[in-house]
mmCIF file of C-alpha atoms in Angstrom:
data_model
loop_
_atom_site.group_PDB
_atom_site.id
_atom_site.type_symbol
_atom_site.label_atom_id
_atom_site.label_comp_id
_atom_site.label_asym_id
_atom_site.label_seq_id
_atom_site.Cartn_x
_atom_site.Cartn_y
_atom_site.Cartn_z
ATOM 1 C CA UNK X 1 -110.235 175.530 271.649
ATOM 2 C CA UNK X 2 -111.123 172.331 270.005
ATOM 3 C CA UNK X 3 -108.849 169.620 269.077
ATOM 4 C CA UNK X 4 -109.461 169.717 265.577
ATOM 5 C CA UNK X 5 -108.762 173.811 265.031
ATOM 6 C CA UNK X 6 -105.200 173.128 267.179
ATOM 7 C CA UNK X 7 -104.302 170.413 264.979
ATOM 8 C CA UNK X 8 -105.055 172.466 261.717
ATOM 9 C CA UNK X 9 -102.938 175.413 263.288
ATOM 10 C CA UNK X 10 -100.199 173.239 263.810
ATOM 11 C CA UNK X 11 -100.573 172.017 260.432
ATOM 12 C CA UNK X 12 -100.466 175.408 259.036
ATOM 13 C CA UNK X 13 -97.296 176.570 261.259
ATOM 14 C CA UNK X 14 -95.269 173.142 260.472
ATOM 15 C CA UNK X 15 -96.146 174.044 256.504
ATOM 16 C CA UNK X 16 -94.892 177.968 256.828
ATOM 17 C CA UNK X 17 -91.637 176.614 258.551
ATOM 18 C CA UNK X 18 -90.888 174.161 255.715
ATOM 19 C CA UNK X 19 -91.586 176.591 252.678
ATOM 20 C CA UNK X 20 -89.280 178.946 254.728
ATOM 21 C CA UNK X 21 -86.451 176.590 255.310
ATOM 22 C CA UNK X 22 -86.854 175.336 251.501
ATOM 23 C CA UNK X 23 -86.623 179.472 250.477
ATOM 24 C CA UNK X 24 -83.564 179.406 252.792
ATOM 25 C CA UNK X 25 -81.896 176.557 251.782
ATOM 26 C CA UNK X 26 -82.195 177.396 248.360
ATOM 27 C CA UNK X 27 -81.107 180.743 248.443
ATOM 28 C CA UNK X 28 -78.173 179.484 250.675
ATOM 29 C CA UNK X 29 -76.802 176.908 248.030
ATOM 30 C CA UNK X 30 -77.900 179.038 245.382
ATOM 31 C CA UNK X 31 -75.127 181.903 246.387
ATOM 32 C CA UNK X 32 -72.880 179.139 247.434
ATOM 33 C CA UNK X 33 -72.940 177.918 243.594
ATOM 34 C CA UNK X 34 -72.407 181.451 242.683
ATOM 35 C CA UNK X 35 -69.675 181.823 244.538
ATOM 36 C CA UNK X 36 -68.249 178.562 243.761
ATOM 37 C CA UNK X 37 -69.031 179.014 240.321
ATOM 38 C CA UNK X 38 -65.399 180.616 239.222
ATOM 39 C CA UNK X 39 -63.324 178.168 240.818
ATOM 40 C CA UNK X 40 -65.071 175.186 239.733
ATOM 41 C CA UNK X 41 -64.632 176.541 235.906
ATOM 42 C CA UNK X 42 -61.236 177.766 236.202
ATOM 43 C CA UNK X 43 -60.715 173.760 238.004
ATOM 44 C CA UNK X 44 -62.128 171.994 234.890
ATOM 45 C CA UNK X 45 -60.574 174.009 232.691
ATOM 46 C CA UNK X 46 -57.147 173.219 234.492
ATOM 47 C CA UNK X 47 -58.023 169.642 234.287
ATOM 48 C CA UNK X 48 -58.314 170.083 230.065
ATOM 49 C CA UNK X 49 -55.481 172.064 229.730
ATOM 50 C CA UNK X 50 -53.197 169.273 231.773
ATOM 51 C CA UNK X 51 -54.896 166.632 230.322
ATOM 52 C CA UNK X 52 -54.018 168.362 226.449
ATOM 53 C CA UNK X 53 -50.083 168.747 227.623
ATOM 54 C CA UNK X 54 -49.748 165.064 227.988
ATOM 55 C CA UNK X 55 -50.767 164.982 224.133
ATOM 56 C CA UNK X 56 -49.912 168.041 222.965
ATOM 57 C CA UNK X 57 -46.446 169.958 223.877
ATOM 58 C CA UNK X 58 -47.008 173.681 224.383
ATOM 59 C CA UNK X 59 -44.090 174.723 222.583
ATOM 60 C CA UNK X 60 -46.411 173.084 219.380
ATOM 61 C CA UNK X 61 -48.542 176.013 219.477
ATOM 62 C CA UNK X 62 -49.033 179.683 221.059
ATOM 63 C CA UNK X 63 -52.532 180.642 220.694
ATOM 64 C CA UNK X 64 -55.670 180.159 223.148
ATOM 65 C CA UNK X 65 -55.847 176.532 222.344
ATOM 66 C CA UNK X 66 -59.474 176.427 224.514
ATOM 67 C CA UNK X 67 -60.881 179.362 222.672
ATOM 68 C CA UNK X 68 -60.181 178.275 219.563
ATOM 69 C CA UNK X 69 -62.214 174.998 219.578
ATOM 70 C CA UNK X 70 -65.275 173.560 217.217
ATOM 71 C CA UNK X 71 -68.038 171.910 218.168
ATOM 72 C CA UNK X 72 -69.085 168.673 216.456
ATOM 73 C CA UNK X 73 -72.402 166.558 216.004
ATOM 74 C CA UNK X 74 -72.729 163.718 215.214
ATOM 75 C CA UNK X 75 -69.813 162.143 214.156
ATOM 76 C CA UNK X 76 -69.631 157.999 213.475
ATOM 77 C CA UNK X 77 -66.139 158.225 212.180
ATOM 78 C CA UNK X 78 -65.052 159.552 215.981
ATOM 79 C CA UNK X 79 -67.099 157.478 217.619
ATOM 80 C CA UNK X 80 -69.130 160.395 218.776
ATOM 81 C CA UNK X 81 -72.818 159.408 218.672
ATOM 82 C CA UNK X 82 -73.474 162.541 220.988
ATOM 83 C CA UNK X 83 -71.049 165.157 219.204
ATOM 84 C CA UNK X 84 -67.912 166.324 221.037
ATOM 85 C CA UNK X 85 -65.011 169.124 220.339
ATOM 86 C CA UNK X 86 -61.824 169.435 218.564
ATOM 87 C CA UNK X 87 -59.247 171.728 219.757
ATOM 88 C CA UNK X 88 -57.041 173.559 217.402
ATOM 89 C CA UNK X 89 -53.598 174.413 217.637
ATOM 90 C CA UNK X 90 -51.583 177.243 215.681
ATOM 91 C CA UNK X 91 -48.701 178.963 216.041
ATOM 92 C CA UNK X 92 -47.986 183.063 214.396
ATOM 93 C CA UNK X 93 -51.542 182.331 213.107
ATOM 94 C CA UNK X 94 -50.728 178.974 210.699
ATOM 95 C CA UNK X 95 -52.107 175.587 211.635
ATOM 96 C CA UNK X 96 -50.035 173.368 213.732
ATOM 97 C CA UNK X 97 -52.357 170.626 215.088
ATOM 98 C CA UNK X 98 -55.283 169.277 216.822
ATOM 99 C CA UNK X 99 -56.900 168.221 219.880
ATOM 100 C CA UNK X 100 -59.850 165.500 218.890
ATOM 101 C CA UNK X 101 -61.787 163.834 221.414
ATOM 102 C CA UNK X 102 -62.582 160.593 220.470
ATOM 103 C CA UNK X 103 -64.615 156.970 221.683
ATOM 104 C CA UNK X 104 -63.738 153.767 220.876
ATOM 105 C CA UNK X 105 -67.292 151.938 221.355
ATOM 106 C CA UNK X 106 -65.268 147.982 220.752
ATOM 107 C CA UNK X 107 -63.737 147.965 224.302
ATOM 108 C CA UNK X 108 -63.696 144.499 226.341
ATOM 109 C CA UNK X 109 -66.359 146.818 228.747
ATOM 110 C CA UNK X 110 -67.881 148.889 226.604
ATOM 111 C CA UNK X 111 -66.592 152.429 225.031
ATOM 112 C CA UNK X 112 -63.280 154.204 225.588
ATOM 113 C CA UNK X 113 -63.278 158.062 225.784
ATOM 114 C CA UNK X 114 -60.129 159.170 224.196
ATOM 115 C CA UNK X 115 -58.079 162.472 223.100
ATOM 116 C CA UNK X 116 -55.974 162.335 219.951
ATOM 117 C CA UNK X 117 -53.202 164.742 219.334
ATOM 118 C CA UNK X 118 -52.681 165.262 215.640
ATOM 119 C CA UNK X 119 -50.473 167.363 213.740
ATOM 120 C CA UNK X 120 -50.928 169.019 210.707
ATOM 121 C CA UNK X 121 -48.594 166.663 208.637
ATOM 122 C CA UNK X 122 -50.478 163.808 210.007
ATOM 123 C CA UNK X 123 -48.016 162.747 212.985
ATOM 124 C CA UNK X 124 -49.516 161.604 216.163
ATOM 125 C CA UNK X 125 -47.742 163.383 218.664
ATOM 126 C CA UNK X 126 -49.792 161.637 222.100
ATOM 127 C CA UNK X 127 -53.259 159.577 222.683
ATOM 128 C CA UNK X 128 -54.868 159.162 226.801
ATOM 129 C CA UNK X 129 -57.962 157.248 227.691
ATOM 130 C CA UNK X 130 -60.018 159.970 229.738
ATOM 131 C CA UNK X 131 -62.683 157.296 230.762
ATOM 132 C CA UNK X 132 -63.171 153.317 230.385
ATOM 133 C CA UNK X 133 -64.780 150.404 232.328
ATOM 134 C CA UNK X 134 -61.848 147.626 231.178
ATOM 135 C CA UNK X 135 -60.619 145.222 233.298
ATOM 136 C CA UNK X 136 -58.456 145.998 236.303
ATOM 137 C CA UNK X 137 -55.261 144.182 236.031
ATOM 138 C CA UNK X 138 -55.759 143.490 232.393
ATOM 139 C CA UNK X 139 -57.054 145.469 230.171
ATOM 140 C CA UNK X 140 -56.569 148.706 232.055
ATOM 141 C CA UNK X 141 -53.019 148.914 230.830
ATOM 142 C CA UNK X 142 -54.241 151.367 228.015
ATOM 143 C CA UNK X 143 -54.310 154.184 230.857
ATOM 144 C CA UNK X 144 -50.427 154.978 231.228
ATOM 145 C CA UNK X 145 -51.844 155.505 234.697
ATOM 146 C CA UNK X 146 -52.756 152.104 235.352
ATOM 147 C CA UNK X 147 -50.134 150.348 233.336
ATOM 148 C CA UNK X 148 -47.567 149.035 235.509
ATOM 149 C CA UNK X 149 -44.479 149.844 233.027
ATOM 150 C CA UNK X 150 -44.350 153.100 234.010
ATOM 151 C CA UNK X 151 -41.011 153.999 232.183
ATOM 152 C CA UNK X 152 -42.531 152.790 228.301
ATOM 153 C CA UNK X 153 -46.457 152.626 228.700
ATOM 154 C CA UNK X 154 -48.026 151.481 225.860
ATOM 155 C CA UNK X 155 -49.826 154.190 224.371
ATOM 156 C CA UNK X 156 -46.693 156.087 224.412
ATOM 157 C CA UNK X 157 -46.069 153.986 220.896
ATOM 158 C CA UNK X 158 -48.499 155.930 219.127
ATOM 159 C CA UNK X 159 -46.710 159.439 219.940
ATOM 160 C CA UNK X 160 -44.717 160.598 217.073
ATOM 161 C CA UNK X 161 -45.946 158.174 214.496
ATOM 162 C CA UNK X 162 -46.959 159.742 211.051
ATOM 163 C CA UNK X 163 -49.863 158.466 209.491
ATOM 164 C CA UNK X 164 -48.335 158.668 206.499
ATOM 165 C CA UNK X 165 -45.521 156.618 206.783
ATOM 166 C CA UNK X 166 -47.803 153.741 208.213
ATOM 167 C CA UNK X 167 -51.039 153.992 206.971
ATOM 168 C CA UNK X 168 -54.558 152.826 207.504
ATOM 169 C CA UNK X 169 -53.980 149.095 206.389
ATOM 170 C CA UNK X 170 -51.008 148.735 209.467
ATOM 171 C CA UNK X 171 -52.663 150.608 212.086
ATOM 172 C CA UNK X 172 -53.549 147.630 214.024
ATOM 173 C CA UNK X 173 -52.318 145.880 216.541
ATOM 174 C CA UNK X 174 -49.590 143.075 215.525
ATOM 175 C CA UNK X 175 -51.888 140.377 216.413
ATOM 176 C CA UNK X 176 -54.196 141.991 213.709
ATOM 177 C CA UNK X 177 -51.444 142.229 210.741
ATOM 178 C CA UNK X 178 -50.326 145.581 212.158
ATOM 179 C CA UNK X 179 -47.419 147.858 213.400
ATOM 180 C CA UNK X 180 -48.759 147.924 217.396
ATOM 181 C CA UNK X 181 -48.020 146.037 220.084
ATOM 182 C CA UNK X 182 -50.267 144.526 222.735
ATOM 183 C CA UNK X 183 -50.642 142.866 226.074
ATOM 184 C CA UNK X 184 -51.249 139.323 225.912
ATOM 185 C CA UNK X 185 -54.366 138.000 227.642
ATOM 186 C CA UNK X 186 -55.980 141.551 226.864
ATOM 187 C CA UNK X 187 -56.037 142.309 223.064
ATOM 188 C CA UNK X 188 -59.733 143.899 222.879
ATOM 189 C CA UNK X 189 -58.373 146.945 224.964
ATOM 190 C CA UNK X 190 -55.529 147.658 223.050
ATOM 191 C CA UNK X 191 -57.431 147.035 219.411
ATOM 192 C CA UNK X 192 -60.084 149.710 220.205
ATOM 193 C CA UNK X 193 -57.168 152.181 221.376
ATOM 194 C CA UNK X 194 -55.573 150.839 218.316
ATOM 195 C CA UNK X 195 -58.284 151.327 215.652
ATOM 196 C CA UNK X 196 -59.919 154.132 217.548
ATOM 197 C CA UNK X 197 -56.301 156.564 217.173
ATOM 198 C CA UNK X 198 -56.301 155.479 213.169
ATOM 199 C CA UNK X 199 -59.843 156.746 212.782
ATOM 200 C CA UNK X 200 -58.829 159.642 214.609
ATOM 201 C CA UNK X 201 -55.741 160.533 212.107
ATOM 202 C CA UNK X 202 -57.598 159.625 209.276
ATOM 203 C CA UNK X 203 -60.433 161.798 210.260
ATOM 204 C CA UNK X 204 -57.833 164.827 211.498
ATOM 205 C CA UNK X 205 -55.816 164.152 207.934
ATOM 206 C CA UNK X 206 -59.023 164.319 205.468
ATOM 207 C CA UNK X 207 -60.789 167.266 207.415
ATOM 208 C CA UNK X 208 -58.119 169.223 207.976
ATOM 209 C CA UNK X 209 -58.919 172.258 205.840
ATOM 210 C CA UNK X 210 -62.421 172.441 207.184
ATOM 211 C CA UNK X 211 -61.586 172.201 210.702
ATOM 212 C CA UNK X 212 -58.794 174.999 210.900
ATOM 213 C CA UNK X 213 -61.148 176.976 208.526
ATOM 214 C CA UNK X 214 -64.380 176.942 210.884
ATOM 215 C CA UNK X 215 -64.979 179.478 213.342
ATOM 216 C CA UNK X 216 -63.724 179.381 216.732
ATOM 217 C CA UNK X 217 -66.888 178.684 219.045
ATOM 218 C CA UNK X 218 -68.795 177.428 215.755
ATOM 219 C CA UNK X 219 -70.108 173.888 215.311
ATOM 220 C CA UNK X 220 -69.389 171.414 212.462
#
C-alpha cells in the first residue's frame, strides 16, 4: 500500500469524524436550547416584570401588563432610533398608565437606556436606567443601584411628580433653570435622565389616546 493512498485514507477518515462530531455537537446544543428554551423566557420575562415594579406599583393596574404592549419604530422624541415598546397598564378595562422605554443619547458616555412610568393624568410614578457607560464614582449615581444614598437616590425625585403641575419649561435640572436636583462634579448624567423623563411624559401625555387605543401585539 503506497504512502500516498494511506495518507488520502486517513484524510478521508479524519474528515467523516469531524462532519460527525459537528452533526453531534449540533444536535446536542440544539436540544439543549430546546430544553433551555422555557426557562430562559420565563427568566427574562421575570427580569421585565421586576424591573416594571420598581416603576410601576401593581396595585396601579390588574391586567397582563406584558401582553398588552405596542411596538414602536422609529421614534426621535424617545430617543429610539431602533424602535422599542411601551407597556400599558389598565385596571377593570380603563387606562391607568404606561411603561415607555426610553434613551437618553446626551450622556457624559454616550446613551442611557431608560423605563418611564407614566400615568394617565400625566404623573410620573418611577424612572431606572436599565443600561449606561457613565462614570463610576460620578456619574453613575443615576442608577439607584450605584448611588451611594441608598435611603433618597436621586431618581426617586421624579416618582410622583405630575407633569402638569411642572411642566416642560422646569423639567431640568436646577443648574439648568429647573425643578431637579443634581450631583455636583457630574451634571451631564443627571441632565440626560433629566430631559430624557420630560420627553418621556410629554410623549406619554400627547399620545395617550393612540397608545391605549392600538392593539395589543400591534406596532405604532
Amino acid at each position: 500500500m503506497s504512502a500516498r493512498y494511506t495518507a488520502a485514507r486517513t484524510s478521508v477518515r479524519t474528515a467523516g469524524i469531524m462532519v460527525l462530531f459537528t452533526v453531534v455537537f449540533t444536535a446536542l446544543m440544539s436540544a439543549t436550547f430546546q430544553l433551555t428554551r422555557p426557562a430562559i423566557e420565563a427568566s427574562a420575562l421575570e427580569g421585565k416584570m421586576r424591573l416594571i415594579r420598581e416603576v410601576l406599583p401593581p396595585s396601579a393596574y390588574d391586567n397582563a401588563l406584558l401582553e398588552d404592549s405596542v411596538a414602536l419604530g422609529r421614534t426621535p422624541e424617545l430617543g429610539l432610533d431602533q424602535g422599542g415598546h411601551i407597556y400599558r397598564a389598565r385596571r377593570a378595562g380603563e387606562p391607568a398608565a404606561m411603561v415607555l422605554e426610553v434613551v437618553a443619547p446626551d450622556g457624559y458616555a454616550g446613551r442611557i437606556q431608560l423605563v418611564v412610568a407614566v400615568g394617565v393624568d400625566g404623573r410620573v410614578s418611577g424612572v431606572r436606567v436599565t443600561a449606561h457607560k457613565e462614570t463610576p464614582g460620578l456619574g453613575d449615581y443615576i442608577d439607584p443601584n450605584k448611588d451611594r444614598n441608598k435611603s433618597q437616590p436621586w431618581i426617586g425625585q421624579f416618582a410622583g411628580v405630575s407633569f402638569a403641575d411642572v411642566g416642560l419649561e422646569k423639567w431640568k435640572v436646577k443648574r439648568d433653570g429647573g425643578n431637579f436636583a443634581y450631583r455636583s462634579g457630574a451634571t451631564i448624567s443627571a441632565r440626560a435622565v433629566t430631559n430624557a423623563t420630560a420627553r418621556a411624559a410629554d410623549y406619554a401625555i400627547r399620545n395617550r389616546d393612540a397608545l391605549f387605543a392600538a392593539p395589543a401585539g400591534g406596532r405604532l
